[in-house]
Coordinates of C-alpha atoms and ligand atoms in Angstrom, one line a residue:
X1 CA 61.8 37.9 63.0
X2 CA 64.8 40.0 64.0
X3 CA 67.1 38.4 61.5
X4 CA 64.7 38.8 58.6
X5 CA 64.5 42.5 59.4
X6 CA 67.6 43.3 57.4
X7 CA 69.6 46.2 58.8
X8 CA 71.0 47.4 55.5
X9 CA 67.6 48.5 54.0
X10 CA 67.0 50.9 56.9
X11 CA 68.4 54.3 56.3
X12 CA 71.1 54.8 58.8
X13 CA 69.9 58.2 59.8
X14 CA 66.8 56.8 61.4
X15 CA 69.0 55.4 64.1
X16 CA 71.1 58.5 64.5
X17 CA 71.0 60.6 67.6
X18 CA 72.8 63.8 68.2
X19 CA 75.7 62.0 69.8
X20 CA 76.5 59.2 67.4
X21 CA 75.1 56.6 65.0
X22 CA 74.7 53.0 65.7
X23 CA 76.8 50.4 63.9
X24 CA 75.3 47.5 62.0
X25 CA 76.1 45.1 64.8
X26 CA 74.6 47.3 67.4
X27 CA 71.6 47.6 65.2
X28 CA 71.0 43.9 65.2
X29 CA 71.6 43.7 68.9
X30 CA 69.1 46.5 69.3
X31 CA 66.4 44.8 67.4
X32 CA 66.8 41.9 69.7
X33 CA 66.6 44.3 72.6
X34 CA 63.4 45.8 71.3
X35 CA 61.8 42.3 71.0
X36 CA 63.1 41.5 74.5
X37 CA 61.7 44.8 75.9
X38 CA 58.3 44.2 74.4
X39 CA 57.9 41.2 76.5
X40 CA 59.4 42.6 79.6
X41 CA 57.2 42.4 82.7
X42 CA 57.1 46.1 83.4
X43 CA 55.1 46.7 80.2
X44 CA 52.4 44.0 80.4
X45 CA 50.4 42.4 83.2
X46 CA 52.3 39.2 82.8
X47 CA 55.1 37.8 84.8
X48 CA 57.5 35.6 82.8
X49 CA 58.7 33.9 86.0
X50 CA 55.1 33.0 87.0
X51 CA 53.1 33.0 83.7
X52 CA 50.0 31.4 85.2
X53 CA 50.0 33.2 88.5
X54 CA 46.7 35.0 89.3
X55 CA 44.2 35.5 92.1
X56 CA 40.9 33.8 91.4
X57 CA 37.7 34.8 93.2
X58 CA 35.0 32.2 93.0
X59 CA 31.3 32.6 94.0
X60 CA 29.5 29.4 94.7
X61 CA 25.7 29.8 95.1
X62 CA 24.9 27.4 98.0
X63 CA 21.1 28.1 98.1
X64 CA 18.4 30.3 96.6
X65 CA 16.4 32.3 99.1
X66 CA 13.0 34.0 98.6
X67 CA 14.6 37.2 97.4
X68 CA 18.1 36.1 96.3
X69 CA 20.8 33.7 97.2
X70 CA 23.6 32.7 99.7
X71 CA 27.0 32.4 98.2
X72 CA 30.4 31.2 99.5
X73 CA 33.1 33.5 98.1
X74 CA 36.6 32.0 97.9
X75 CA 39.7 33.8 97.0
X76 CA 42.6 31.6 95.8
X77 CA 46.1 33.1 95.4
X78 CA 47.6 31.0 92.6
X79 CA 50.7 33.2 92.4
X80 CA 53.9 31.3 93.2
X81 CA 55.7 33.9 95.2
X82 CA 53.5 37.0 95.6
X83 CA 51.4 36.9 98.8
X84 CA 48.9 39.4 100.1
X85 CA 50.5 40.8 103.2
X86 CA 49.2 42.9 106.1
X87 CA 46.9 44.9 106.2
X88 CA 45.3 42.4 103.8
X89 CA 43.1 42.4 100.8
X90 CA 40.2 44.7 100.0
X91 CA 37.6 43.4 97.5
X92 CA 35.1 45.6 95.7
X93 CA 32.5 45.1 93.0
X94 CA 29.4 46.7 91.6
X95 CA 25.9 45.1 91.7
X96 CA 24.2 44.6 88.4
X97 CA 20.8 45.6 89.8
X98 CA 19.6 46.9 93.2
X99 CA 21.0 44.0 95.2
X100 CA 21.7 44.4 99.0
X101 CA 23.7 42.3 101.3
X102 CA 21.5 40.9 104.1
X103 CA 24.4 39.3 106.1
X104 CA 28.0 38.5 105.7
X105 CA 29.9 35.8 107.6
X106 CA 33.7 35.8 107.9
X107 CA 34.2 39.3 106.3
X108 CA 32.5 42.7 106.4
X109 CA 31.8 45.6 104.2
X110 CA 33.6 48.8 105.2
X111 CA 30.4 50.9 104.8
X112 CA 26.8 50.1 105.3
X113 CA 25.5 52.8 103.0
X114 CA 21.9 54.1 102.9
X115 CA 19.5 51.4 104.1
X116 CA 16.8 53.9 105.1
X117 CA 14.1 52.4 102.9
X118 CA 14.3 49.1 104.8
X119 CA 11.8 48.8 107.8
X120 CA 12.5 46.3 110.5
X121 CA 15.3 44.1 109.2
X122 CA 18.3 46.2 108.1
X123 CA 20.7 44.8 105.6
X124 CA 24.4 44.6 106.3
X125 CA 25.1 46.8 103.3
X126 CA 23.0 48.7 100.8
X127 CA 25.8 50.2 98.7
X128 CA 25.7 49.6 95.0
X129 CA 29.5 49.1 95.0
X130 CA 30.3 47.3 98.3
X131 CA 33.9 47.2 99.6
X132 CA 34.7 44.0 101.6
X133 CA 37.6 43.3 104.0
X134 CA 38.4 40.2 106.0
X135 CA 37.8 40.0 109.7
X136 CA 40.7 40.0 112.2
X137 CA 41.8 36.8 113.8
X138 CA 40.0 35.9 117.0
X139 CA 36.4 37.1 116.2
X140 CA 33.6 35.2 117.9
X141 CA 33.0 31.7 116.6
X142 CA 29.6 32.5 115.2
X143 CA 31.1 35.2 112.9
X144 CA 33.6 32.8 111.4
X145 CA 33.6 30.9 108.1
X146 CA 36.2 28.3 106.9
X147 CA 39.4 30.1 105.8
X148 CA 38.2 33.5 107.0
X149 CA 39.5 35.9 109.6
X150 CA 43.1 36.2 108.8
X151 CA 43.2 39.9 108.6
X152 CA 43.2 39.6 104.8
X153 CA 46.6 37.9 104.7
X154 CA 46.9 35.3 102.0
X155 CA 50.0 33.2 101.4
X156 CA 51.7 32.7 98.1
X157 CA 50.8 29.4 96.5
X158 CA 54.4 28.4 96.2
X159 CA 55.2 29.1 99.8
X160 CA 52.1 27.7 101.6
X161 CA 49.3 26.4 99.4
X162 CA 47.1 25.6 102.5
X163 CA 47.2 29.2 103.5
X164 CA 46.8 30.7 100.0
X165 CA 43.0 30.9 100.4
X166 CA 40.6 33.3 102.0
X167 CA 36.8 32.9 102.1
X168 CA 33.6 34.4 103.4
X169 CA 29.8 33.9 103.0
X170 CA 27.4 36.5 101.7
X171 CA 23.6 36.5 101.7
X172 CA 22.3 38.6 98.8
X173 CA 18.8 40.1 98.6
X174 CA 16.8 41.8 95.9
X175 CA 18.6 39.6 93.5
X176 CA 17.7 36.9 91.0
X177 CA 16.5 33.7 92.6
X178 CA 17.5 31.2 90.0
X179 CA 20.4 30.6 87.6
X180 CA 18.3 32.2 84.9
X181 CA 17.5 35.4 86.6
X182 CA 20.5 36.1 88.7
X183 CA 22.8 38.8 87.4
X184 CA 26.5 38.5 88.1
X185 CA 28.2 41.4 89.9
X186 CA 30.5 43.5 87.8
X187 CA 33.6 45.7 87.9
X188 CA 35.6 43.7 90.5
X189 CA 38.5 45.4 92.1
X190 CA 41.2 43.9 94.4
X191 CA 43.8 45.6 96.5
X192 CA 46.4 43.3 97.8
X193 CA 46.9 45.4 100.0
X194 CA 48.1 48.1 97.5
X195 CA 47.1 48.6 93.9
X196 CA 48.5 46.5 91.0
X197 CA 45.6 44.0 90.4
X198 CA 43.3 44.2 87.5
X199 CA 40.2 41.9 87.6
X200 CA 38.4 40.5 84.6
X201 CA 34.6 40.0 84.3
X202 CA 32.8 37.4 86.3
X203 CA 32.2 34.2 84.2
X204 CA 29.9 31.3 84.8
X205 CA 31.9 28.2 85.2
X206 CA 31.0 24.5 85.9
X207 CA 29.6 24.3 89.4
X208 CA 32.1 23.4 92.1
X209 CA 31.8 19.9 93.4
X210 CA 32.2 19.3 97.1
X211 CA 33.2 16.1 98.8
X212 CA 31.4 15.4 102.2
X213 CA 33.6 15.0 105.3
X214 CA 33.4 11.2 105.1
X215 CA 34.4 11.5 101.4
X216 CA 31.5 9.2 100.5
X217 CA 29.1 11.7 98.9
X218 CA 29.5 14.6 96.5
X219 CA 27.4 17.7 96.5
X220 CA 27.6 20.6 94.2
X221 CA 27.0 24.4 94.2
X222 CA 23.8 25.5 92.5
X223 CA 25.8 27.9 90.3
X224 CA 29.4 29.1 90.2
X225 CA 31.1 32.1 88.7
X226 CA 34.8 33.0 88.7
X227 CA 36.7 36.3 88.5
X228 CA 40.4 36.3 87.7
X229 CA 42.7 39.1 88.8
X230 CA 46.3 39.6 87.6
X231 CA 49.1 41.6 89.0
X232 CA 51.2 44.2 87.2
X233 CA 54.1 45.9 89.0
X234 CA 53.7 48.7 86.6
X235 CA 50.3 49.5 87.9
X236 CA 51.4 49.0 91.5
X237 CA 53.9 51.7 91.6
X238 CA 56.0 53.7 89.1
X239 CA 59.2 53.0 91.0
X240 CA 60.8 49.7 92.0
X241 CA 60.5 48.8 95.7
X242 CA 63.8 47.0 96.0
X243 CA 67.3 47.1 94.6
X244 CA 70.3 44.7 94.4
X245 CA 74.0 45.2 95.3
X246 CA 76.9 42.9 94.5
X247 CA 80.3 41.9 95.8
X248 CA 82.7 39.1 95.3
X249 CA 85.8 37.4 96.9
X250 CA 87.8 38.2 93.7
X251 CA 87.4 41.9 93.7
X252 CA 87.1 44.2 96.7
X253 CA 84.8 46.6 94.9
X254 CA 81.3 46.5 96.3
X255 CA 78.8 47.4 93.6
X256 CA 76.1 49.4 95.3
X257 CA 72.4 49.6 94.4
X258 CA 71.8 52.2 91.7
X259 CA 71.3 55.7 93.1
X260 CA 67.6 56.6 93.5
X261 CA 66.7 53.1 92.4
X262 CA 63.4 53.5 94.1
X263 CA 62.9 57.2 93.4
X264 CA 64.2 60.0 95.5
X265 CA 61.0 62.1 95.7
X266 CA 60.6 61.4 99.4
X267 CA 64.1 61.9 100.4
X268 CA 63.8 65.4 101.8
X269 CA 60.9 65.0 104.2
X270 CA 60.4 61.3 104.6
X271 CA 63.7 59.6 105.6
X272 CA 65.8 59.7 108.7
X273 CA 69.4 59.0 109.3
X274 CA 70.1 55.7 111.0
X275 CA 72.4 57.4 113.6
X276 CA 70.1 60.3 114.3
X277 CA 68.2 60.7 117.5
X278 CA 64.9 60.3 115.6
X279 CA 65.9 56.8 114.7
X280 CA 65.8 55.8 118.3
X281 CA 62.7 57.7 119.5
X282 CA 59.8 55.7 120.9
X283 CA 56.9 55.1 118.5
X284 CA 59.0 55.4 115.4
X285 CA 58.0 51.9 114.4
X286 CA 54.3 52.4 114.7
X287 CA 52.8 51.5 111.3
X288 CA 50.6 54.2 109.7
X289 CA 47.0 53.4 108.5
X290 CA 47.9 54.0 104.8
X291 CA 51.0 51.8 105.2
X292 CA 53.2 54.7 104.3
X293 CA 56.9 53.9 104.9
X294 CA 59.4 55.7 107.0
X295 CA 62.8 55.0 105.3
X296 CA 66.3 55.1 106.6
X297 CA 68.1 57.6 104.4
X298 CA 70.2 55.8 101.7
X299 CA 71.4 56.8 98.3
X300 CA 69.0 54.3 96.7
X301 CA 65.9 55.1 98.9
X302 CA 64.6 51.6 98.7
X303 CA 62.8 49.9 101.5
X304 CA 64.5 46.6 100.7
X305 CA 68.0 45.9 99.5
X306 CA 69.2 42.4 98.4
X307 CA 72.9 41.8 98.5
X308 CA 74.5 38.9 96.5
X309 CA 78.0 38.1 97.5
X310 CA 80.1 35.6 95.6
X311 CA 81.8 34.1 98.6
X312 CA 83.9 31.1 97.9
X313 CA 85.3 29.0 95.0
X314 CA 85.8 25.3 95.4
X315 CA 86.9 22.9 92.8
X316 CA 83.4 21.5 92.0
X317 CA 81.3 24.0 93.9
X318 CA 80.9 27.7 94.6
X319 CA 79.1 29.5 97.4
X320 CA 77.0 32.6 97.4
X321 CA 75.8 34.6 100.4
X322 CA 72.5 36.4 100.1
X323 CA 71.4 39.1 102.5
X324 CA 68.1 41.0 102.6
X325 CA 68.1 44.3 104.5
X326 CA 65.0 46.2 105.5
X327 CA 65.3 50.0 105.5
X328 CA 61.6 50.7 106.4
X329 CA 61.2 51.6 110.1
X330 CA 57.5 51.1 109.9
X331 CA 57.3 47.6 108.4
X332 CA 57.9 44.1 109.4
X333 CA 57.8 41.8 106.4
X334 CA 56.0 38.6 107.3
X335 CA 56.1 35.6 104.9
X336 CA 58.6 37.5 102.7
X337 CA 59.8 35.8 99.5
X338 CA 62.9 36.2 97.3
X339 CA 63.1 35.0 93.8
X340 CA 66.3 34.8 91.8
X341 CA 67.1 33.8 88.3
X342 CA 70.6 32.4 87.6
X343 CA 71.6 29.7 85.2
X344 CA 73.3 27.7 87.9
X345 CA 70.2 27.4 90.0
X346 CA 69.5 24.1 88.3
X347 CA 72.3 22.7 90.4
X348 CA 71.6 24.0 93.9
X349 CA 73.2 21.6 96.4
X350 CA 72.3 23.2 99.7
X351 CA 70.6 26.3 100.9
X352 CA 71.4 27.3 104.5
X353 CA 68.9 29.0 106.8
X354 CA 66.3 29.8 104.1
X355 CA 63.7 27.4 102.6
X356 CA 64.2 27.0 98.9
X357 CA 62.0 25.8 96.0
X358 CA 62.9 25.6 92.3
X359 CA 60.4 27.4 90.1
X360 CA 60.1 25.8 86.7
X361 CA 57.5 27.8 84.7
X362 CA 58.8 26.4 81.4
X363 CA 59.7 22.8 81.7
X364 CA 62.9 23.0 79.8
X365 CA 64.4 25.9 81.8
X366 CA 65.4 25.4 85.4
X367 CA 67.1 28.7 86.3
X368 CA 64.7 30.3 88.8
X369 CA 64.2 29.6 92.4
X370 CA 62.3 31.0 95.4
X371 CA 63.8 31.6 98.8
X372 CA 61.7 32.2 101.9
X373 CA 62.1 32.3 105.6
X374 CA 62.0 29.3 107.8
X375 CA 58.9 29.3 110.1
X376 CA 59.5 30.8 113.5
X377 CA 63.2 31.4 112.6
X378 CA 63.5 34.0 110.0
X379 CA 60.2 34.2 108.2
X380 CA 59.8 37.7 109.8
X381 CA 62.0 40.3 108.3
X382 CA 62.1 42.9 111.1
X383 CA 61.8 46.6 110.8
X384 CA 64.8 48.8 109.9
X385 CA 67.5 48.6 112.6
X386 CA 69.9 46.1 114.0
X387 CA 67.5 43.2 113.5
X388 CA 66.3 44.3 110.1
X389 CA 68.0 41.7 108.0
X390 CA 68.0 38.0 107.1
X391 CA 70.7 36.0 105.4
X392 CA 71.5 32.7 103.8
X393 CA 74.2 30.9 102.0
X394 CA 73.8 28.8 98.9
X395 CA 76.1 26.1 97.7
X396 CA 76.0 25.4 94.0
X397 CA 77.6 22.7 92.0
X398 CA 79.5 24.0 89.0
X399 CA 78.4 22.9 85.6
X400 CA 81.8 22.5 83.9
X401 CA 80.6 23.7 80.5
X402 CA 79.1 27.0 81.5
X403 CA 80.6 28.0 84.9
X404 CA 82.8 31.1 84.9
X405 CA 83.5 34.1 87.1
X406 CA 84.0 36.2 84.1
X407 CA 81.7 38.9 82.9
X408 CA 79.5 39.0 85.9
X409 CA 78.2 35.5 85.2
X410 CA 78.1 34.7 88.9
X411 CA 75.5 37.4 89.5
X412 CA 71.7 36.9 89.2
X413 CA 69.9 37.9 86.0
X414 CA 66.7 38.9 87.9
X415 CA 65.8 39.3 91.5
X416 CA 62.3 39.8 93.0
X417 CA 61.3 40.6 96.5
X418 CA 57.7 39.8 97.6
X419 CA 56.8 39.5 93.9
X420 CA 58.2 42.8 92.8
X421 CA 61.2 43.0 90.5
X422 CA 64.3 44.7 92.1
X423 CA 66.5 47.1 90.3
X424 CA 70.0 45.6 89.4
X425 CA 73.1 47.7 89.1
X426 CA 74.2 48.6 85.5
X427 CA 76.3 45.7 84.0
X428 CA 79.5 47.9 83.6
X429 CA 79.7 48.3 87.4
X430 CA 79.7 44.6 88.3
X431 CA 82.8 43.5 90.2
X432 CA 85.0 41.9 87.6
X433 CA 87.7 39.4 87.6
X434 CA 91.2 41.0 87.7
X435 CA 93.0 41.0 84.4
X436 CA 90.1 39.5 82.5
X437 CA 89.4 40.8 79.1
X438 CA 86.3 42.9 79.5
X439 CA 85.2 42.5 75.9
X440 CA 81.8 41.1 76.5
X441 CA 81.2 43.5 79.4
X442 CA 81.7 46.4 77.0
X443 CA 79.4 44.7 74.5
X444 CA 76.6 44.5 77.1
X445 CA 77.3 48.1 77.9
X446 CA 76.8 49.2 74.4
X447 CA 73.8 47.0 74.2
X448 CA 72.2 48.8 77.1
X449 CA 73.1 52.1 75.6
X450 CA 71.5 51.1 72.3
X451 CA 68.3 50.1 74.0
X452 CA 68.1 53.5 75.6
X453 CA 68.9 55.2 72.3
X454 CA 66.3 53.3 70.4
X455 CA 63.7 53.9 73.0
X456 CA 64.4 57.6 72.7
X457 CA 64.1 57.2 68.9
X458 CA 60.7 55.5 69.1
X459 CA 59.1 57.9 71.5
Ligands
NAG501 C1 37.4 28.9 89.1 O1 38.2 29.2 90.3 C2 38.6 28.1 91.0 C3 39.4 28.5 92.2 O2 38.7 29.6 92.9 C4 39.5 27.2 90.2 O3 39.9 26.1 90.8 C5 38.8 26.9 88.9 O4 39.7 26.2 88.0 C6 38.3 28.1 88.2 N1 37.5 27.7 87.1 C7 37.7 28.2 85.8 C8 36.8 27.6 84.7 O5 38.5 29.1 85.6
NAG502 C1 20.3 26.1 85.7 O1 19.6 25.2 86.4 C2 19.0 24.1 85.6 C3 18.2 23.2 86.6 O2 17.5 24.0 87.5 C4 20.1 23.4 84.9 O3 19.5 22.4 84.1 C5 21.0 24.3 84.1 O4 22.0 23.6 83.6 C6 21.5 25.4 85.0 N1 22.2 26.4 84.2 C7 23.4 26.9 84.6 C8 24.0 27.9 83.7 O5 23.9 26.5 85.6
NAG503 C1 32.1 49.4 85.4 O1 32.6 48.9 84.2 C2 32.1 49.5 83.0 C3 32.6 48.7 81.8 O2 33.8 48.1 82.1 C4 32.4 50.9 83.0 O3 31.9 51.5 81.8 C5 31.9 51.6 84.2 O4 32.3 52.9 84.2 C6 32.4 50.9 85.4 N1 31.7 51.5 86.6 C7 32.3 51.9 87.7 C8 31.5 52.5 88.7 O5 33.5 51.7 87.8
NAG504 C1 57.7 44.1 114.4 O1 57.6 43.0 115.2 C2 58.1 43.2 116.5 C3 58.1 41.9 117.2 O2 56.9 41.2 116.9 C4 57.3 44.3 117.2 O3 57.8 44.5 118.5 C5 57.4 45.6 116.4 O4 56.6 46.6 117.0 C6 57.0 45.3 115.0 N1 57.2 46.5 114.2 C7 56.3 47.0 113.3 C8 56.8 48.2 112.5 O5 55.2 46.6 113.2
NAG505 C1 65.7 22.0 89.1 O1 66.9 22.2 89.9 C2 66.8 21.7 91.2 C3 68.1 22.0 91.9 O2 68.3 23.4 92.1 C4 66.5 20.3 91.3 O3 66.3 19.8 92.6 C5 65.2 20.1 90.5 O4 64.9 18.7 90.5 C6 65.3 20.6 89.1 N1 64.0 20.5 88.5 C7 63.8 20.1 87.2 C8 62.4 20.0 86.7 O5 64.8 19.9 86.5
NAG506 C1 74.8 19.5 88.1 O1 76.2 19.6 87.7 C2 76.8 18.3 87.5 C3 78.2 18.6 87.2 O2 78.4 19.5 86.2 C4 76.1 17.7 86.3 O3 76.7 16.4 86.0 C5 74.6 17.5 86.5 O4 74.0 17.1 85.4 C6 74.1 18.9 86.9 N1 72.7 18.8 87.2 C7 71.7 19.4 86.6 C8 70.3 19.2 87.1 O5 72.0 20.1 85.6
NAG507 C1 87.0 45.3 90.3 O1 85.8 45.6 89.5 C2 85.7 47.0 89.2 C3 84.4 47.2 88.4 O2 83.4 47.1 89.3 C4 86.9 47.4 88.3 O3 86.8 48.7 88.0 C5 88.2 47.1 89.0 O4 89.3 47.3 88.1 C6 88.2 45.6 89.5 N1 89.4 45.4 90.3 C7 90.4 44.7 89.9 C8 91.5 44.5 90.9 O5 90.4 44.1 88.8

């Protein structure tokens, strides 16, 4: 498509800015860049590293009652590396008619609403748009339901599939009492725990089939409907939530995170210096109800920094050190995940002190992997402070045809923390090999500049 779009028929002036005009070569590069940009994750609710990742909410009608039905609601997190952390999920929907919730097991609505027209038996919730949250661990046995009561925390599918599910039971009244008269709830919303998810409409799907405990008999739901929710980082927040810094054994320059990578709006009144008295006062680590961060003051103002250090060069292998630092005084990251994309990840020989799993979303390309903490060792990334970091080393076998330290090749192409893409430093600042010709680095620089120019042109 890009090549058939011949550059010479485009009047040069279209691509002119005040400063300068783009050359033909740059123009071609730019067209490529536009195509690339159109598919970049920030623009659409689609993650190229996890194309089929979503959260599916399934309602299985287990029985019809005189005025409605009892349903088991199951939330499955099919995302490879994005979990739902504390304080957990919040699920909302809108009833199609005048339904009420008589009872709920394994979860609760946050508000009962106006049930004044009910005499005697009062429903659990009469709101037209109920908001449901999970129960906390340790509730009495008779309030529990299988896979409930985890404070709304749901693991990433790639990290712990057995814990990537959450469920509760709801008994609905004033509703349809058969698969012909029941009306599906609408307008599902999911917070996980913050914004970012968009849910599609409920759709009737083939009824779920259950195997009895002895595995000798199958039963099935009377009716099943599914809702699919997908994540978009763009909807979640306008700024990134993490940044990346680089260093190498072959150049003493440390390439820092870009300045204000995560936005500097809060710098004035919402960050504290690590060596200040405030950083050592009691209660500073108390999480706030709305999960608002309290950051250590840095030039990047990110809660998380990932550092990639090219540490050693052997004949057939090379070694990278990866460190994650937490700059948020009010947050412990449980079940954190780190995803990196690098062409040599197809040849990981050993990963020290983190668990590692290759992610192969497209069968032919094996350049992405997921790192996460080892259980009870470093799966908890502690609040900002002396303990607020985790680190690992990765040993990679060189692929003789492609391996090079030139042109920043040894650094990752993409980095995600907890499923959000981290901001990388600009390519011209990467530590480079002494005396190497920087031709391609300059090329990538102009490419980046062209992208910017063209975006300015378009808007
Ligand atoms: C419905 O959701 C369940 C998981 O909750 C999933 O296994 C199933 O494939 C979904 N069905 C359809 C048709 O999407
Ligand atoms: C509704 O139930 C009837 C039997 O009661 C069944 O034949 C039919 O397939 C069901 N329809 C749906 C959409 O589940
Ligand atoms: C529910 O969804 C419909 C259509 O998507 C929309 O028109 C309506 O405003 C939504 N209602 C609420 C309360 O969000
Ligand atoms: C983080 O975890 C530690 C140990 O479990 C705890 O003492 C501390 O209060 C927690 N900090 C936050 C911000 O929750
Ligand atoms: C991808 O690379 C890893 C090594 O990092 C290897 O263990 C795995 O088998 C590879 N997977 C595929 C599908 O090639
Ligand atoms: C890993 O590197 C070695 C040496 O270059 C090569 O023979 C092997 O095929 C590579 N493995 C993969 C999965 O690419
Ligand atoms: C190290 O890399 C920086 C770019 O980040 C470059 O300016 C500097 O010249 C390099 N140092 C050496 C000794 O080549």
